[in-house]
Amino acid sequence: MVWSIISSKDTGGLYIVEGTMRQDQYVPFLETKMLPQVQEWFLNGKFTFMHDSAPCHKAKKVLKFLNAQKVKIQDDSGDMHGISQQSVSKIAYNVGKALAKKAHLFINMPTTLEDQQETIRGFRSICNFPSVIGAIDCTHIRVKRVGGDMSEAYVNRKGYYSINVQVVCDSNLKIRDIVARWIGSAHDSRVFNESTIKERFERGDFHGRLLGDSGYACTAYLFTPLLNPSNDKEEAYNRAHIRTRNTVERCFGLWKQRFRCLLRGMFMKLSTAKTTIVALAVLHNIAIDMNEDIDIVRYVRQRRRPQTERSTVRGAIIRQRFINQNF
């Protein structure tokens, strides 16, 4: 549960409440904990609460209490209570920028051997696929029309302007690595080939591998499915690969369900959109750490180019040996 607080001087902050709360607990919580903290932040100056559409936020008792405390409120439907949209946009940008700067604290690959082994165990529990430390994929986030010489480069194969966002997630649907700066026309494999995460795998930083679809080349550290399995072992490998790699599609679905602007599109300056995408990834991970409940709508995967087998010779050999030993 997240409240954003904006002061009369256009400064702001986030108040994150861990866990869930009944409506009858909400007013006492506001009165004894949240309001005193916010008043300390802003030295008893005027401030405005921005909240989402959670029932406890819109409950009559809650609104009546805040009104009695002379606290201004803005909800996510755009209802304004004494604060300009310009101020709201400015604060949203500043908060997003601050979150993006702290992304390394919330979005990171497991580095210690213990953490990597825990991540590998999480993936193995899905379909007994060993040695997986991340599932990788890209998703297109719609943006408004891009001007200038790079305009057409942002048009993806479906014909709309987008940023191609690469994500590596774990079995808990947490985002472990994100790249949110590529043009919509960029192929997923290009985004990966020029990413820091690929460099880290090639350096041998991790004791596991990624799972990706056939848009990627099969390598020693990134396994893809077989396009034409020829025996029971290969078919078993493909089934386990599909179910385990599906984690990243579920991650996209949950992320976009939490933040609908990722579904509708980011209709703001391109640089702001890129920053906001990273900020929303940070909030997504915070929500998972807090065990925030949400109704998950099935993620409809974007249609891809026809798949072809793309692998290095060494990658194909290692994958085949892996299949023979484990399936």
XYZ file of C-alpha atoms in Angstrom:
327
model
C 0.000 0.000 0.000
C 1.549 3.276 -1.087
C 0.626 6.900 -0.386
C 2.398 9.780 -2.112
C 2.625 13.024 -0.168
C 3.147 16.431 -1.788
C 3.931 19.564 0.199
C 2.762 23.062 -0.621
C 6.341 23.766 -1.752
C 6.203 21.009 -4.394
C 8.409 18.584 -2.506
C 7.237 15.060 -1.982
C 7.771 11.617 -0.575
C 6.377 8.102 -0.439
C 4.859 6.404 2.606
C 4.899 2.644 2.107
C 2.736 0.501 4.382
C 3.806 -3.123 4.690
C 1.105 -5.787 4.516
C -2.654 -5.338 4.394
C -5.064 -3.531 6.687
C -8.762 -3.697 7.499
C -10.818 -0.548 7.026
C -11.517 -0.307 10.772
C -7.744 -0.231 11.401
C -7.052 2.464 8.858
C -8.145 5.658 10.621
C -6.269 4.821 13.872
C -3.201 4.060 11.769
C -3.452 7.413 9.972
C -3.995 9.295 13.224
C -1.260 7.689 15.342
C 1.461 6.813 12.851
C 1.223 8.172 9.347
C 0.104 11.774 9.934
C 2.653 12.452 12.710
C 5.421 11.142 10.463
C 4.318 13.231 7.485
C 3.953 16.348 9.641
C 7.493 15.776 10.858
C 8.699 15.518 7.253
C 7.066 18.778 6.252
C 7.385 20.661 9.561
C 3.619 20.955 9.956
C 3.269 22.674 6.593
C 0.405 22.006 4.199
C 0.545 18.841 2.132
C -1.606 16.746 -0.185
C -2.123 12.985 -0.176
C -2.223 11.149 -3.498
C -3.646 7.639 -3.221
C -4.669 4.764 -5.454
C -8.157 3.255 -5.772
C -7.844 0.782 -2.885
C -11.187 0.569 -0.996
C -9.567 1.567 2.306
C -8.271 4.753 0.682
C -11.740 5.774 -0.518
C -13.732 4.668 2.542
C -16.035 7.409 3.863
C -14.552 7.264 7.375
C -11.058 7.718 5.983
C -12.030 10.658 3.780
C -14.002 12.249 6.633
C -11.018 11.920 8.971
C -8.581 13.432 6.478
C -11.010 16.262 5.760
C -11.282 16.991 9.491
C -7.500 17.164 9.633
C -7.605 19.616 6.700
C -5.524 17.278 4.570
C -5.980 17.702 0.828
C -6.473 14.572 -1.250
C -5.990 13.588 -4.875
C -6.970 10.149 -6.102
C -5.725 8.272 -9.155
C -8.843 9.047 -11.205
C -7.547 12.587 -11.644
C -9.815 14.298 -9.112
C -7.962 17.399 -8.002
C -8.297 18.978 -4.577
C -6.420 22.228 -4.448
C -3.321 21.200 -6.385
C -2.473 21.829 -10.025
C -1.794 19.073 -12.540
C 1.530 20.762 -13.254
C 2.546 20.284 -9.621
C 1.391 16.673 -9.649
C 3.375 15.956 -12.816
C 6.447 17.637 -11.377
C 6.288 15.606 -8.175
C 5.620 12.372 -10.049
C 8.695 13.048 -12.187
C 10.868 13.854 -9.172
C 9.743 10.759 -7.273
C 10.273 8.582 -10.359
C 13.728 10.028 -10.899
C 14.657 9.418 -7.262
C 13.446 5.817 -7.433
C 15.327 5.173 -10.675
C 18.553 6.473 -9.101
C 18.130 3.930 -6.304
C 17.314 1.087 -8.701
C 20.574 -0.722 -7.967
C 19.403 -1.227 -4.385
C 16.200 -2.983 -5.465
C 16.995 -4.491 -8.878
C 20.029 -6.733 -8.808
C 21.145 -10.222 -9.707
C 22.058 -12.599 -6.878
C 25.788 -12.262 -6.312
C 26.714 -14.491 -3.381
C 26.879 -18.238 -3.924
C 24.172 -18.739 -1.307
C 21.775 -16.294 -3.007
C 22.445 -17.815 -6.418
C 21.753 -21.314 -5.120
C 18.503 -20.119 -3.551
C 17.438 -18.593 -6.883
C 18.340 -21.809 -8.711
C 16.271 -23.835 -6.215
C 13.307 -21.544 -6.829
C 13.379 -22.192 -10.568
C 13.977 -25.919 -10.102
C 10.826 -26.175 -7.986
C 8.730 -25.181 -11.015
C 9.492 -28.114 -13.310
C 12.756 -29.648 -12.074
C 14.871 -27.668 -14.559
C 18.344 -27.367 -12.966
C 20.854 -24.513 -12.887
C 18.517 -21.655 -13.891
C 19.298 -18.272 -12.360
C 16.981 -16.104 -14.468
C 14.341 -15.992 -17.199
C 14.873 -13.345 -19.883
C 12.550 -11.668 -22.366
C 11.653 -8.277 -23.814
C 8.376 -6.396 -23.845
C 7.344 -3.307 -25.810
C 6.086 -0.283 -23.871
C 4.154 2.130 -26.058
C 5.348 5.747 -26.141
C 4.048 8.847 -27.869
C 5.281 9.774 -31.336
C 9.026 10.373 -31.409
C 10.260 13.262 -33.542
C 13.559 13.905 -35.271
C 15.918 11.654 -37.168
C 15.297 8.693 -34.839
C 11.534 8.752 -35.297
C 11.182 5.659 -37.488
C 13.659 3.696 -35.371
C 11.165 3.737 -32.488
C 8.419 2.161 -34.617
C 8.219 -1.547 -33.827
C 7.086 -4.331 -36.138
C 3.458 -3.773 -35.109
C 3.645 -0.202 -36.354
C 3.543 1.816 -33.142
C 6.205 3.780 -31.251
C 7.721 1.860 -28.371
C 10.670 1.211 -26.091
C 11.886 -2.384 -26.167
C 12.423 -3.257 -22.499
C 14.549 -6.254 -21.517
C 13.908 -7.946 -18.175
C 15.521 -10.807 -16.292
C 13.328 -12.121 -13.467
C 13.516 -14.820 -10.808
C 10.985 -17.492 -9.859
C 9.274 -15.081 -7.437
C 8.546 -12.704 -10.360
C 11.006 -10.114 -9.057
C 12.828 -8.089 -11.681
C 16.530 -8.841 -11.290
C 17.846 -6.853 -14.251
C 16.249 -4.305 -16.562
C 17.290 -2.406 -19.690
C 14.763 0.294 -20.612
C 16.430 2.417 -23.287
C 16.198 0.574 -26.612
C 14.340 1.692 -29.730
C 11.193 -0.215 -30.650
C 12.704 -1.597 -33.856
C 15.612 -3.253 -32.007
C 15.545 -7.057 -31.978
C 15.550 -8.750 -28.580
C 18.859 -10.438 -29.363
C 20.504 -7.090 -30.108
C 19.327 -5.659 -26.801
C 20.861 -8.638 -25.014
C 24.084 -8.702 -27.026
C 24.839 -5.100 -26.070
C 23.790 -5.399 -22.434
C 25.866 -5.455 -19.274
C 24.144 -8.631 -18.112
C 25.575 -10.528 -21.086
C 29.065 -9.271 -20.240
C 28.630 -10.508 -16.688
C 27.616 -13.986 -17.827
C 30.544 -14.131 -20.219
C 32.868 -13.172 -17.349
C 31.518 -16.086 -15.350
C 29.926 -13.990 -12.595
C 27.073 -16.475 -12.094
C 26.819 -20.180 -11.272
C 23.725 -20.682 -13.391
C 22.213 -19.799 -16.728
C 19.347 -17.888 -18.298
C 16.351 -19.308 -20.139
C 15.154 -17.436 -23.217
C 12.993 -18.089 -26.246
C 14.252 -18.814 -29.749
C 14.715 -15.129 -30.453
C 18.037 -15.516 -28.668
C 21.065 -17.546 -29.682
C 21.646 -20.665 -27.612
C 24.906 -20.323 -25.699
C 26.556 -21.978 -22.719
C 24.848 -19.469 -20.378
C 21.517 -18.951 -22.191
C 19.443 -21.988 -23.139
C 16.672 -21.775 -25.718
C 14.080 -24.406 -26.696
C 14.661 -26.919 -29.473
C 12.546 -26.055 -32.497
C 12.346 -29.667 -33.672
C 12.761 -32.103 -30.769
C 13.498 -35.575 -32.097
C 13.186 -37.855 -29.054
C 11.598 -38.173 -25.615
C 14.491 -36.476 -23.812
C 14.364 -33.449 -26.090
C 10.587 -33.201 -25.761
C 10.867 -33.397 -21.962
C 13.508 -30.651 -22.076
C 11.233 -28.426 -24.149
C 8.266 -28.927 -21.810
C 10.341 -28.068 -18.755
C 11.953 -25.123 -20.540
C 8.608 -23.640 -21.566
C 7.075 -23.918 -18.094
C 10.161 -22.551 -16.353
C 10.801 -19.710 -18.805
C 7.122 -18.747 -18.596
C 8.064 -17.065 -15.316
C 9.155 -13.939 -17.176
C 5.814 -13.692 -18.991
C 4.025 -13.953 -15.659
C 6.349 -11.240 -14.348
C 5.344 -8.948 -17.221
C 1.673 -9.672 -16.558
C 1.916 -8.849 -12.862
C 4.042 -5.744 -13.455
C 1.643 -4.351 -16.041
C -1.377 -5.209 -13.932
C 0.078 -3.201 -11.061
C 0.914 -0.233 -13.263
C -1.632 0.074 -16.064
C 0.321 2.844 -17.774
C 2.683 0.075 -18.938
C -0.288 -1.401 -20.807
C -1.818 1.848 -22.041
C 1.438 3.574 -22.917
C 3.794 6.203 -21.519
C 2.626 9.431 -23.137
C 5.321 11.753 -21.842
C 8.800 12.850 -22.867
C 10.861 9.896 -24.058
C 13.550 10.410 -21.410
C 10.893 10.617 -18.706
C 9.242 7.436 -19.976
C 12.515 5.513 -19.714
C 13.081 6.770 -16.170
C 9.500 5.985 -15.168
C 9.718 2.407 -16.462
C 12.720 1.751 -14.218
C 10.981 3.440 -11.268
C 7.944 1.200 -11.732
C 10.229 -1.838 -11.755
C 11.571 -0.695 -8.378
C 8.035 -0.320 -6.981
C 7.109 -3.740 -8.407
C 9.951 -5.352 -6.464
C 9.045 -3.464 -3.296
C 5.464 -4.709 -3.620
C 6.674 -8.307 -3.976
C 8.906 -7.956 -0.918
C 5.860 -6.674 0.982
C 3.704 -9.589 -0.246
C 1.189 -7.182 -1.733
C -1.823 -9.031 -3.096
C -3.134 -8.291 -6.573
C -5.552 -9.966 -8.947
C -3.404 -11.184 -11.825
C -4.877 -10.906 -15.293
C -3.375 -13.312 -17.797
C -0.568 -11.677 -19.743
C -1.150 -11.860 -23.480
C 2.262 -12.384 -24.988
C 3.177 -10.161 -27.900
C 3.433 -11.918 -31.236
C 6.996 -12.419 -32.341
C 8.824 -12.826 -35.590
C 8.911 -16.410 -36.896
C 11.387 -18.337 -34.780
C 14.492 -19.918 -36.247
C 17.174 -21.994 -34.579
C 20.005 -19.654 -33.638
C 22.848 -21.079 -31.609
C 26.583 -21.134 -31.330
C 28.227 -24.490 -32.030
C 29.492 -24.651 -28.456
C 26.075 -23.641 -27.103
C 24.303 -26.380 -29.066
C 26.793 -29.009 -27.877
C 26.478 -27.949 -24.226
C 22.677 -27.882 -24.440
C 22.563 -31.386 -25.948
C 24.877 -32.737 -23.262
C 22.687 -31.061 -20.622
C 19.570 -32.687 -22.108
C 21.151 -36.138 -22.164
C 22.253 -35.835 -18.536
C 19.083 -34.332 -17.030
C 16.048 -35.493 -19.025
